Each structure stands twice: as C-alpha cells, then as structure tokens.
Short mmCIF file of C-alpha atoms in Angstrom, two decimals:
data_model
loop_
_atom_site.label_atom_id
_atom_site.label_comp_id
_atom_site.label_asym_id
_atom_site.label_seq_id
_atom_site.Cartn_x
_atom_site.Cartn_y
_atom_site.Cartn_z
CA UNK A 1 0.04 -0.01 0.00
CA UNK A 2 1.25 3.45 -0.84
CA UNK A 3 2.00 5.61 2.09
CA UNK A 4 0.36 9.01 2.01
CA UNK A 5 3.06 11.70 2.20
CA UNK A 6 1.92 14.57 4.30
CA UNK A 7 3.58 17.79 3.14
CA UNK A 8 4.03 19.95 6.18
CA UNK A 9 4.61 23.69 5.92
CA UNK A 10 7.32 24.52 8.46
CA UNK A 11 7.18 27.47 10.76
CA UNK A 12 9.37 28.55 13.65
CA UNK A 13 9.65 31.25 16.20
CA UNK A 14 12.22 34.03 15.85
CA UNK A 15 15.18 34.02 18.23
CA UNK A 16 15.04 36.87 20.79
CA UNK A 17 17.52 39.16 18.84
CA UNK A 18 15.52 38.55 15.65
CA UNK A 19 12.40 39.67 17.43
CA UNK A 20 14.02 42.97 18.28
CA UNK A 21 15.22 43.48 14.67
CA UNK A 22 11.80 42.76 13.11
CA UNK A 23 10.05 45.07 15.54
CA UNK A 24 12.52 47.91 15.34
CA UNK A 25 13.02 47.93 11.52
CA UNK A 26 11.42 50.54 9.44
CA UNK A 27 12.18 52.53 6.27
CA UNK A 28 14.78 54.65 8.03
CA UNK A 29 16.47 51.69 9.87
CA UNK A 30 16.64 48.43 8.01
CA UNK A 31 19.27 46.22 9.72
CA UNK A 32 20.57 44.82 6.49
CA UNK A 33 24.18 43.98 5.89
CA UNK A 34 25.98 42.72 2.79
CA UNK A 35 28.69 40.14 2.46
CA UNK A 36 30.54 40.01 -0.87
CA UNK A 37 32.99 37.57 -2.29
CA UNK A 38 35.26 38.43 -5.20
CA UNK A 39 36.10 35.58 -7.57
CA UNK A 40 38.79 35.55 -10.24
CA UNK A 41 36.47 35.29 -13.22
CA UNK A 42 33.16 36.95 -14.33
CA UNK A 43 30.04 35.39 -12.71
CA UNK A 44 27.79 33.22 -14.83
CA UNK A 45 24.22 34.11 -13.83
CA UNK A 46 22.66 30.75 -14.60
CA UNK A 47 25.25 28.87 -12.64
CA UNK A 48 24.86 31.32 -9.70
CA UNK A 49 21.09 30.81 -9.77
CA UNK A 50 21.59 27.00 -9.69
CA UNK A 51 24.21 27.29 -6.89
CA UNK A 52 21.88 29.43 -4.81
CA UNK A 53 19.09 26.87 -5.26
CA UNK A 54 21.41 24.03 -4.20
CA UNK A 55 22.70 25.99 -1.28
CA UNK A 56 19.21 26.89 0.07
CA UNK A 57 18.12 23.27 -0.22
CA UNK A 58 20.91 22.50 2.24
CA UNK A 59 20.35 25.51 4.48
CA UNK A 60 16.62 25.04 4.96
CA UNK A 61 16.69 27.28 8.00
CA UNK A 62 17.13 30.19 5.62
CA UNK A 63 14.37 28.99 3.21
CA UNK A 64 11.79 31.14 5.00
CA UNK A 65 9.69 34.26 4.72
CA UNK A 66 8.61 36.57 7.47
CA UNK A 67 4.96 36.42 8.50
CA UNK A 68 3.14 38.33 11.14
CA UNK A 69 1.15 36.61 13.91
CA UNK A 70 -1.06 38.22 16.54
CA UNK A 71 1.82 38.67 19.07
CA UNK A 72 5.10 38.12 17.15
CA UNK A 73 6.47 37.73 13.77
CA UNK A 74 7.40 34.20 12.78
CA UNK A 75 9.27 32.40 9.97
CA UNK A 76 7.28 30.27 7.55
CA UNK A 77 8.81 27.90 4.97
CA UNK A 78 9.18 29.54 1.62
CA UNK A 79 8.07 27.17 -1.17
CA UNK A 80 9.42 29.38 -3.94
CA UNK A 81 13.13 29.70 -4.89
CA UNK A 82 15.36 32.68 -4.43
CA UNK A 83 16.01 34.84 -7.53
CA UNK A 84 19.49 35.81 -8.43
CA UNK A 85 19.82 39.20 -10.17
CA UNK A 86 22.48 41.53 -11.45
CA UNK A 87 23.49 44.43 -9.14
CA UNK A 88 22.17 47.58 -10.68
CA UNK A 89 21.72 49.89 -7.77
CA UNK A 90 23.24 50.98 -4.43
CA UNK A 91 23.08 48.35 -1.71
CA UNK A 92 20.40 47.91 1.08
CA UNK A 93 17.27 48.24 -1.02
CA UNK A 94 14.18 46.58 0.36
CA UNK A 95 15.07 42.90 0.73
CA UNK A 96 11.87 40.84 1.08
CA UNK A 97 9.93 42.08 -1.86
CA UNK A 98 7.87 40.05 -4.37
CA UNK A 99 10.72 40.09 -7.02
CA UNK A 100 12.85 38.13 -4.59
CA UNK A 101 10.01 35.77 -3.67
CA UNK A 102 9.88 37.32 -0.16
CA UNK A 103 13.25 35.81 0.89
CA UNK A 104 15.05 37.58 3.77
CA UNK A 105 18.25 37.49 1.80
CA UNK A 106 19.16 38.60 -1.67
CA UNK A 107 21.86 37.25 -3.99
CA UNK A 108 23.21 39.64 -6.63
CA UNK A 109 26.30 39.70 -8.76
CA UNK A 110 28.42 42.21 -10.62
CA UNK A 111 31.35 41.23 -12.83
CA UNK A 112 33.43 39.01 -10.58
CA UNK A 113 31.61 39.71 -7.36
CA UNK A 114 28.81 37.76 -5.60
CA UNK A 115 26.75 39.75 -2.99
CA UNK A 116 24.64 38.28 -0.27
CA UNK A 117 22.45 40.85 1.44
CA UNK A 118 20.88 39.55 4.58
CA UNK A 119 18.17 40.94 6.88
CA UNK A 120 19.67 40.62 10.42
CA UNK A 121 16.60 38.83 11.74
CA UNK A 122 17.57 35.85 9.69
CA UNK A 123 21.12 35.31 10.98
CA UNK A 124 24.29 37.08 12.07
CA UNK A 125 27.45 37.57 9.97
CA UNK A 126 28.78 34.17 11.07
CA UNK A 127 25.83 32.20 9.74
CA UNK A 128 25.74 34.34 6.58
CA UNK A 129 29.39 33.67 5.82
CA UNK A 130 28.67 29.90 6.00
CA UNK A 131 25.74 30.31 3.60
CA UNK A 132 27.68 32.58 1.18
CA UNK A 133 30.51 30.03 1.16
CA UNK A 134 28.09 27.24 0.41
CA UNK A 135 26.86 29.29 -2.64
CA UNK A 136 30.46 29.89 -3.73
CA UNK A 137 31.37 26.22 -3.34
CA UNK A 138 28.37 25.06 -5.32
CA UNK A 139 29.11 27.66 -7.96
CA UNK A 140 32.71 26.63 -8.33
CA UNK A 141 31.85 22.87 -8.35
CA UNK A 142 29.60 23.50 -11.42
CA UNK A 143 32.04 25.83 -13.04
CA UNK A 144 35.04 23.62 -12.67
CA UNK A 145 33.68 20.08 -12.26
CA UNK A 146 37.01 18.37 -12.75
CA UNK A 147 38.97 20.34 -10.18
CA UNK A 148 37.02 19.63 -7.08
CA UNK A 149 37.24 16.00 -5.74
CA UNK A 150 33.82 14.24 -5.26
CA UNK A 151 34.29 13.66 -1.46
CA UNK A 152 34.59 17.45 -0.96
CA UNK A 153 31.19 18.00 -2.61
CA UNK A 154 29.27 15.40 -0.53
CA UNK A 155 30.60 15.60 3.00
CA UNK A 156 30.75 19.24 3.71
CA UNK A 157 29.97 19.72 7.39
CA UNK A 158 27.12 22.10 8.21
CA UNK A 159 24.66 22.74 11.07
CA UNK A 160 20.91 22.87 10.72
CA UNK A 161 20.41 23.98 14.26
CA UNK A 162 18.23 26.99 14.72
CA UNK A 163 18.01 26.88 18.49
CA UNK A 164 17.58 30.21 20.24
CA UNK A 165 20.97 30.25 22.01
CA UNK A 166 20.02 33.43 23.82
CA UNK A 167 17.46 31.58 25.93
CA UNK A 168 20.18 29.49 27.57
CA UNK A 169 22.51 32.39 28.09
CA UNK A 170 20.46 34.79 30.19
CA UNK A 171 21.76 35.40 33.64
CA UNK A 172 19.63 35.82 36.77
CA UNK A 173 21.83 38.36 38.44
CA UNK A 174 22.80 41.15 36.13
CA UNK A 175 26.14 42.95 36.49
CA UNK A 176 25.40 46.56 37.04
CA UNK A 177 26.64 48.66 34.16
CA UNK A 178 26.65 52.44 33.74
CA UNK A 179 23.73 53.97 31.96
CA UNK A 180 24.73 54.72 28.39
CA UNK A 181 24.70 58.43 27.56
CA UNK A 182 23.63 59.93 24.30
CA UNK A 183 26.42 59.86 21.80
CA UNK A 184 27.96 62.41 19.43
CA UNK A 185 26.21 62.12 16.11
CA UNK A 186 28.27 62.76 12.96
CA UNK A 187 27.55 66.06 11.18
CA UNK A 188 27.74 67.03 7.54
CA UNK A 189 25.83 67.19 4.34
CA UNK A 190 24.07 63.92 3.49
CA UNK A 191 23.80 62.08 0.15
CA UNK A 192 20.43 61.67 -1.53
CA UNK A 193 18.00 59.07 -0.04
CA UNK A 194 19.07 55.55 -1.01
CA UNK A 195 22.62 56.46 -1.86
CA UNK A 196 25.55 55.02 0.08
CA UNK A 197 29.20 55.79 -0.28
CA UNK A 198 31.30 52.64 0.00
CA UNK A 199 35.08 52.66 0.65
CA UNK A 200 37.14 49.48 0.95
CA UNK A 201 40.51 49.78 2.74
CA UNK A 202 42.41 46.64 1.73
CA UNK A 203 45.24 46.38 4.36
CA UNK A 204 48.03 43.95 4.72
CA UNK A 205 46.98 41.81 7.71
CA UNK A 206 50.48 40.76 8.79
CA UNK A 207 51.83 44.31 8.77
CA UNK A 208 48.74 45.60 10.73
CA UNK A 209 48.96 42.79 13.27
CA UNK A 210 52.72 43.31 13.84
CA UNK A 211 52.22 47.06 14.27
CA UNK A 212 49.39 46.58 16.71
CA UNK A 213 51.50 44.08 18.70
CA UNK A 214 54.47 46.50 18.73
CA UNK A 215 52.32 49.07 20.59
CA UNK A 216 50.92 46.37 22.80
CA UNK A 217 47.22 46.34 21.81
CA UNK A 218 44.90 43.95 20.00
CA UNK A 219 43.90 44.38 16.35
CA UNK A 220 40.35 45.36 17.35
CA UNK A 221 41.56 47.96 19.86
CA UNK A 222 43.84 49.49 17.37
CA UNK A 223 41.17 49.73 14.56
CA UNK A 224 38.64 51.08 16.91
CA UNK A 225 41.18 53.72 18.05
CA UNK A 226 41.94 54.61 14.42
CA UNK A 227 38.29 55.09 13.62
CA UNK A 228 37.57 57.07 16.81
CA UNK A 229 40.52 59.34 16.16
CA UNK A 230 39.51 59.83 12.53
CA UNK A 231 36.07 60.93 13.61
CA UNK A 232 37.52 63.16 16.34
CA UNK A 233 39.94 64.94 13.87
CA UNK A 234 37.59 65.35 10.92
CA UNK A 235 34.20 65.77 12.40
CA UNK A 236 34.09 66.12 16.20
CA UNK A 237 36.56 68.94 16.39
CA UNK A 238 35.13 70.81 13.46
CA UNK A 239 31.65 70.75 14.70
CA UNK A 240 32.61 71.31 18.40
CA UNK A 241 31.29 67.97 19.61
CA UNK A 242 30.27 67.72 23.26
CA UNK A 243 28.98 64.26 23.70
CA UNK A 244 31.17 61.15 23.85
CA UNK A 245 32.14 59.23 20.72
CA UNK A 246 30.41 55.89 21.33
CA UNK A 247 31.27 52.98 19.10
CA UNK A 248 29.21 49.80 19.04
CA UNK A 249 31.30 46.69 18.74
CA UNK A 250 29.33 43.47 18.10
CA UNK A 251 30.72 40.32 19.77
CA UNK A 252 30.30 36.86 18.38
CA UNK A 253 28.96 34.85 21.30
CA UNK A 254 29.43 31.58 19.44
CA UNK A 255 33.10 31.90 20.38
CA UNK A 256 32.39 32.06 24.18
CA UNK A 257 29.27 29.82 24.52
CA UNK A 258 29.14 26.45 22.84
CA UNK A 259 26.29 26.27 20.39
CA UNK A 260 25.69 24.89 16.84
CA UNK A 261 23.02 27.40 15.99
CA UNK A 262 23.09 29.15 12.60
CA UNK A 263 20.65 31.77 13.89
CA UNK A 264 21.66 35.02 15.51
CA UNK A 265 23.90 34.77 18.51
CA UNK A 266 25.80 37.87 19.21
CA UNK A 267 25.87 40.75 21.58
CA UNK A 268 27.60 44.10 21.58
CA UNK A 269 30.01 46.16 23.64
CA UNK A 270 29.87 49.89 23.72
CA UNK A 271 33.24 51.61 23.54
CA UNK A 272 32.60 55.13 24.93
CA UNK A 273 35.29 57.73 24.39
CA UNK A 274 34.49 60.73 26.56
CA UNK A 275 36.48 63.73 25.50
CA UNK A 276 37.06 66.94 27.42
CA UNK A 277 36.04 70.09 25.63
CA UNK A 278 39.14 72.15 25.76
CA UNK A 279 41.79 69.42 25.58
CA UNK A 280 43.34 68.54 22.26
CA UNK A 281 43.77 64.77 21.98
CA UNK A 282 46.46 62.91 20.09
CA UNK A 283 46.03 59.40 18.62
CA UNK A 284 47.90 57.93 21.55
CA UNK A 285 45.51 59.59 24.02
CA UNK A 286 42.56 58.08 22.24
CA UNK A 287 44.19 54.64 22.01
CA UNK A 288 44.64 54.67 25.86
CA UNK A 289 41.00 55.55 26.31
CA UNK A 290 39.90 52.71 23.94
CA UNK A 291 42.24 50.15 25.65
CA UNK A 292 40.74 51.02 28.98
CA UNK A 293 37.18 50.61 27.66
CA UNK A 294 38.01 47.15 26.18
CA UNK A 295 39.62 46.14 29.50
CA UNK A 296 36.53 47.27 31.38
CA UNK A 297 33.84 45.91 29.14
CA UNK A 298 35.08 42.86 27.28
CA UNK A 299 34.06 40.60 30.19
CA UNK A 300 31.68 37.74 29.51
CA UNK A 301 29.51 38.45 32.55
CA UNK A 302 28.98 42.03 31.39
CA UNK A 303 28.27 40.87 27.83
CA UNK A 304 25.66 38.36 29.05
CA UNK A 305 24.08 41.06 31.33
CA UNK A 306 23.67 43.21 28.13
CA UNK A 307 21.86 40.44 26.21
CA UNK A 308 19.69 39.67 29.27
CA UNK A 309 18.69 43.32 29.34
CA UNK A 310 18.24 43.85 25.61
CA UNK A 311 17.12 40.65 23.81
CA UNK A 312 15.78 39.26 27.18
CA UNK A 313 13.24 42.05 27.30
CA UNK A 314 11.22 40.08 24.72
CA UNK A 315 10.63 37.35 27.34
CA UNK A 316 8.82 39.61 29.73
CA UNK A 317 5.24 38.48 30.10
CA UNK A 318 3.90 41.98 29.86
CA UNK A 319 5.76 42.44 26.58
CA UNK A 320 4.64 39.10 25.25
CA UNK A 321 0.94 39.63 25.69
CA UNK A 322 0.86 43.01 23.90
CA UNK A 323 -0.50 42.72 20.28
CA UNK A 324 2.10 42.95 17.52
CA UNK A 325 0.85 46.35 16.22
CA UNK A 326 1.38 48.07 19.58
CA UNK A 327 4.61 46.25 20.21
CA UNK A 328 6.03 47.46 16.90
CA UNK A 329 5.17 51.11 17.81
CA UNK A 330 6.80 50.81 21.22
CA UNK A 331 9.86 49.07 19.86
CA UNK A 332 10.38 51.65 17.17
CA UNK A 333 10.24 54.54 19.62
CA UNK A 334 12.57 52.55 21.89
CA UNK A 335 15.03 51.82 19.08
CA UNK A 336 15.19 55.51 18.09
CA UNK A 337 16.35 56.23 21.64
CA UNK A 338 18.91 53.45 21.55
CA UNK A 339 20.24 54.50 18.23
CA UNK A 340 21.02 57.97 19.58
CA UNK A 341 23.50 56.30 21.99
CA UNK A 342 25.90 55.30 19.26
CA UNK A 343 28.09 57.35 16.89
CA UNK A 344 29.08 54.41 14.76
CA UNK A 345 29.37 50.64 14.60
CA UNK A 346 32.52 48.51 14.10
CA UNK A 347 31.69 44.98 13.18
CA UNK A 348 34.49 42.45 12.68
CA UNK A 349 33.29 39.17 11.04
CA UNK A 350 36.75 37.67 11.63
CA UNK A 351 38.83 35.46 9.45
CA UNK A 352 37.01 33.65 6.59
CA UNK A 353 38.42 30.27 5.83
CA UNK A 354 37.86 28.66 2.44
CA UNK A 355 38.65 25.05 1.69
CA UNK A 356 41.93 24.54 -0.13
CA UNK A 357 40.42 23.17 -3.34
CA UNK A 358 38.36 26.28 -3.82
CA UNK A 359 40.96 28.86 -2.77
CA UNK A 360 42.55 29.34 -6.19
CA UNK A 361 39.31 30.82 -7.49
CA UNK A 362 38.53 33.20 -4.55
CA UNK A 363 40.11 36.64 -4.41
CA UNK A 364 38.61 38.27 -1.37
CA UNK A 365 35.70 39.11 0.90
CA UNK A 366 33.96 42.36 1.95
CA UNK A 367 31.45 43.23 4.63
CA UNK A 368 29.23 46.32 4.31
CA UNK A 369 26.84 47.48 7.05
CA UNK A 370 23.92 49.80 6.36
CA UNK A 371 24.37 53.26 7.75
CA UNK A 372 21.27 55.13 8.95
CA UNK A 373 20.23 58.57 10.22
CA UNK A 374 21.93 58.07 13.61
CA UNK A 375 25.04 56.10 12.71
CA UNK A 376 25.90 57.96 9.50
CA UNK A 377 29.17 55.98 8.96
CA UNK A 378 29.49 52.25 9.73
CA UNK A 379 32.49 50.02 9.47
CA UNK A 380 32.57 46.33 8.47
CA UNK A 381 35.72 44.27 8.74
CA UNK A 382 36.66 40.87 7.35
CA UNK A 383 39.97 39.07 6.90
CA UNK A 384 40.94 36.54 4.16
CA UNK A 385 44.32 35.19 3.55
CA UNK A 386 46.81 38.07 3.72
CA UNK A 387 44.37 40.87 3.67
CA UNK A 388 42.05 42.52 6.16
CA UNK A 389 39.36 44.65 4.52
CA UNK A 390 38.01 47.59 6.49
CA UNK A 391 34.86 48.84 4.63
CA UNK A 392 33.23 52.18 5.41
CA UNK A 393 29.68 52.79 4.31
CA UNK A 394 28.36 56.25 4.68
CA UNK A 395 25.49 58.55 3.95
CA UNK A 396 27.70 61.64 4.25
CA UNK A 397 28.81 63.45 1.11
CA UNK A 398 32.31 64.09 2.31
CA UNK A 399 34.79 61.22 2.91
CA UNK A 400 36.87 62.97 5.45
CA UNK A 401 36.78 60.17 8.10
CA UNK A 402 37.64 57.49 5.56
CA UNK A 403 40.51 59.55 4.20
CA UNK A 404 41.91 60.32 7.67
CA UNK A 405 41.77 56.55 8.46
CA UNK A 406 43.76 55.82 5.37
CA UNK A 407 46.32 58.59 6.13
CA UNK A 408 46.81 57.29 9.66
CA UNK A 409 47.60 53.89 8.27
CA UNK A 410 50.03 55.25 5.67
CA UNK A 411 51.82 57.42 8.29
CA UNK A 412 52.58 54.15 10.06
CA UNK A 413 53.89 52.56 6.88
CA UNK A 414 51.13 50.03 6.69
CA UNK A 415 50.24 49.01 3.12
CA UNK A 416 46.74 49.98 2.20
CA UNK A 417 44.88 49.86 -1.06
CA UNK A 418 41.60 51.75 -1.56
CA UNK A 419 38.59 50.76 -3.66
CA UNK A 420 35.18 52.24 -3.68
CA UNK A 421 31.93 52.99 -5.49
CA UNK A 422 31.10 56.08 -7.65
CA UNK A 423 30.22 58.22 -4.58
CA UNK A 424 33.67 58.24 -2.99
CA UNK A 425 36.94 59.71 -4.25
CA UNK A 426 39.57 56.92 -4.08
CA UNK A 427 42.22 58.74 -6.23
CA UNK A 428 44.40 60.16 -3.42
CA UNK B 1 17.07 -4.46 57.28
CA UNK B 2 15.19 -1.52 55.72
CA UNK B 3 12.83 0.91 57.35
CA UNK B 4 9.23 0.35 56.38
CA UNK B 5 6.14 2.41 56.58
CA UNK B 6 8.02 5.70 55.97
CA UNK B 7 5.48 8.50 55.91
CA UNK B 8 5.99 11.34 53.63
CA UNK B 9 5.93 14.79 55.19
CA UNK B 10 2.87 16.87 54.32
CA UNK B 11 5.16 19.48 52.84
CA UNK B 12 6.86 16.92 50.55
CA UNK B 13 3.50 15.43 49.51
CA UNK B 14 2.42 18.84 48.35
CA UNK B 15 5.59 19.21 46.41
CA UNK B 16 5.14 15.91 44.63
CA UNK B 17 1.52 16.68 43.90
CA UNK B 18 2.52 20.00 42.43
CA UNK B 19 5.19 18.41 40.27
CA UNK B 20 2.72 15.76 39.04
CA UNK B 21 0.12 18.42 38.14
CA UNK B 22 2.80 20.48 36.30
CA UNK B 23 3.89 17.41 34.36
CA UNK B 24 0.33 16.56 33.40
CA UNK B 25 -0.38 20.16 32.30
CA UNK B 26 2.83 20.24 30.26
CA UNK B 27 2.06 16.82 28.79
CA UNK B 28 -1.44 17.98 27.73
CA UNK B 29 -0.14 21.25 26.27
CA UNK B 30 2.62 19.41 24.35
CA UNK B 31 0.11 16.86 23.02
CA UNK B 32 -2.29 19.62 21.86
CA UNK B 33 0.65 21.25 20.12
CA UNK B 34 1.63 17.98 18.47
CA UNK B 35 -1.89 17.33 17.37
CA UNK B 36 -2.30 20.83 15.94
CA UNK B 37 1.00 20.48 14.17
CA UNK B 38 -0.32 17.57 12.14
CA UNK B 39 -3.13 19.68 10.70
CA UNK B 40 -2.54 22.61 8.29
CA UNK B 41 -5.08 24.77 10.01
CA UNK B 42 -3.61 23.79 13.41
CA UNK B 43 -0.15 24.89 12.34
CA UNK B 44 -1.48 28.23 11.18
CA UNK B 45 -3.21 28.74 14.48
CA UNK B 46 -0.04 27.84 16.38
CA UNK B 47 2.08 30.15 14.32
CA UNK B 48 -0.30 33.06 14.43
CA UNK B 49 -1.07 32.83 18.09
CA UNK B 50 2.36 31.90 19.60
CA UNK B 51 3.18 34.18 22.44
#
C-alpha cells in the first residue's frame, strides 16, 4: 500500500534578537548587511542561480519568509526559490519584496563579485558567511567540475540547528553597568536618499597585526582607536562635539558559549570615548581611552548582562501579551532612543576560511553594514588570507573620516589599497 | 534490614503533587501542540497565536 506523504509547511519562532530586529526595523532603519565575495572570473548568472538553489536546499533554516502573527512575527517555509539578479543599484534596497519571492536575503552579482544581502533577523554575520561560502562552493563545483574532488562535494559539514541560543545564556543576576549616555552624532551634508558611499581599505593583515603588537594592543583595539581618532579629527573637532564618541562593537557569542546554531547569537560592547572640551587629543590619548574601555567591558559576565537586558526584554510576560501592532510602535520609539547612543558601529566578522580546493578561485571578501540617520558611517571588517578589508559605508557626502583613516595607516607605513563606488573619491 | 512504613511529610506530599500536576499540564499542552501541528489549520493557529 502506498503511504500517504503529508507535506508539512514548516514554521518556527524567531530568536530573541531577531524579534528585536523585526520590531525595530522601518524605512529609516533596515538592519541589512552585505557580504561579498570576489572571484577571479566573471560570474555566470545561470550557474549562480543553480548554486543558490542548491545551497538553500541544504540551508533550509534560511528558506523562509517573514509572516506576522497576533503577538510576534514568525518564519514560515518559503516554497518558492530565491531569485538571483545583477547588481544595478546601491546596496540595502528593500530585501523581502515580491521580485525576490519574499526571501530575507538577496543574492546579486556584478562582474566578478557575488553579493549576499541579509536581513539581520535571519542570521548574524557568522551564519551568513557559511551560507555565502556554500553558494560559492556550489558555484565553483559546477564551473570547474574536474578540479574539485567528489568527497569534498558530498561531505561538507554544516549545522541545521536553529536553537535560540540566547534563551540558555540569560543570567539571573545582572552585573550593574553604567547607563549609556547619548552619543555624538556625525555632522555634515548627506547624500540623496538611497545612496551610500562605499570605501574598501584593503590592508596587509600581517603588517597591521605586527604594528598593533608593537604598541601592545589587539587588532580590534587598534582599529577602533583609528576610527575614533579619524572621527575626532575630521568631524568632532570641526563641529565642536560635546557628547562622547560611542562605538558599538558586536561580539560573536558563538566563540564564548558552545552552540551549533546558525541563527543570531551575538551581543555588543559599547566603547565610549568621553573627550574633554578644551583638551586637544592625540592618537595615543585616544588609544589609551579605547584600551581602558576594552579592559573594562570585554568581560563575559557584562556581555551576558547586556543580552539579558536587551534581547531578554522580549521574554517579559507583559511584553509578550501586547499585540504585535502596539509592540512594533513601542519598539520603534525605543530603538530611536537606543540608536542615539551610538556614533558608529565597528563589526569584525573575523577570518573567513575557504577550503583549499576552492581557494585558487577566490580573491577576497567584503562586509558592508547599512548606515542610517543616527550612525551615518558604519564600518565592516573581514579578513581573508593576507588581507584585512575595512569597509566604510556612509550617507555623508564628504569622505573625510575615511581619508583620515587611510592617512593614519600610511603614516605608520602599513600598506593599504583603496577601492570604492562612484560616490567616493579613491584617487588620493 | 530496611525501614518500612515511611510516611512522607505533608510538605513533601504537596511538592510531589505540584510536580505531578505540572507534568500533566505540560504533557497535555505538548500533546495539543503535536496534534495541531499535524493539521494545516492547526499549524497556522499555532504560528499566528504563539506568544
């Protein structure tokens, strides 16, 4: 007798951080980021479409669309396939539209580059890198079928776990932290709506690491100090800033707490650089302040307290029983207040590793974060092989901060190469 | 060799009864969820109304 196959549409709850992203997102603040990979040959659209389809059949956790319930949004299985298209516009356009079959990610290509734009509710940078690499692996396997051994194609390790890792990480006793003050907001003429200036600083990783070691600080501390000082010199001093320069530094919790989840699992640390009005600061002064902040705040207990306070707020019974419409309104107002507490974001995805057989075809990676009305410049960082790429995305017309950052590196004899889109001047 | 006729303290009895009641409630809740998950309409209800 033939067994009747019951086709079950799959749905799942959002993780706690995703709940915050879906509730707080609006036209002005979209929480989208872009990961790009640069290959050595021009992209074949048909192969990329097939590769994306194969990758999504493996990463079923991402084969979803966002639906609204009475109290929360939720993910529902998407029975359609994602649509690959050529990049024709600036990044961070609406992601889950009909043309993309309502997926929460978008795959585009341009010449040798494959872009994966992701709505943060779906996953963090870590999960997105795994998915992007799966697309790249599938693409290269079809493009060069004789170069990749069969066993590499079949037994690639992956996780399908979508557990809400936040739930097991909340702490009962929160470490008391200082209330975050409103931050200095970057000033200057803005680009037209929907336009973003993108600058990639491609830096020699070894030289940068050695330099940071020579002045006894970590790579992150050094880069944060460079960004803070660039802001101070080119914007803060000119516009007579009074509030502290606050930099949000996301932290990958998967490094600290064991989990196999491919959903969101990160927190953030706020590096606050309080500057006295009449004093003129040098780079070394700023570096000392940044190092102190890292020492004080990069402590697991404090980070867990932050997630208990932020993402954990969605577990409060009084929050849970409020209908979605009202919740959205409240979270949007709340997020506006939170956003005022940060000058910029510095997100380091870390080192991307690619399997040896695929390496000859991969040239590099980029991470771009979407800037908004509060954080007018954002900074995404990723390392691959010998390079670390620091990408600034901005809605400001001038590129003074980016240029200062580059100058500071050059003054220290660190090799840096600049690339960018049509809205930035990369000539000098 | 072993003590017999051990009487449970009233306080402990209450604790056990509470745990049993909790387990039964959770079991019923879980079974309703499982049942609803087998039906398309049930799944929609679960998704739309999850709190």
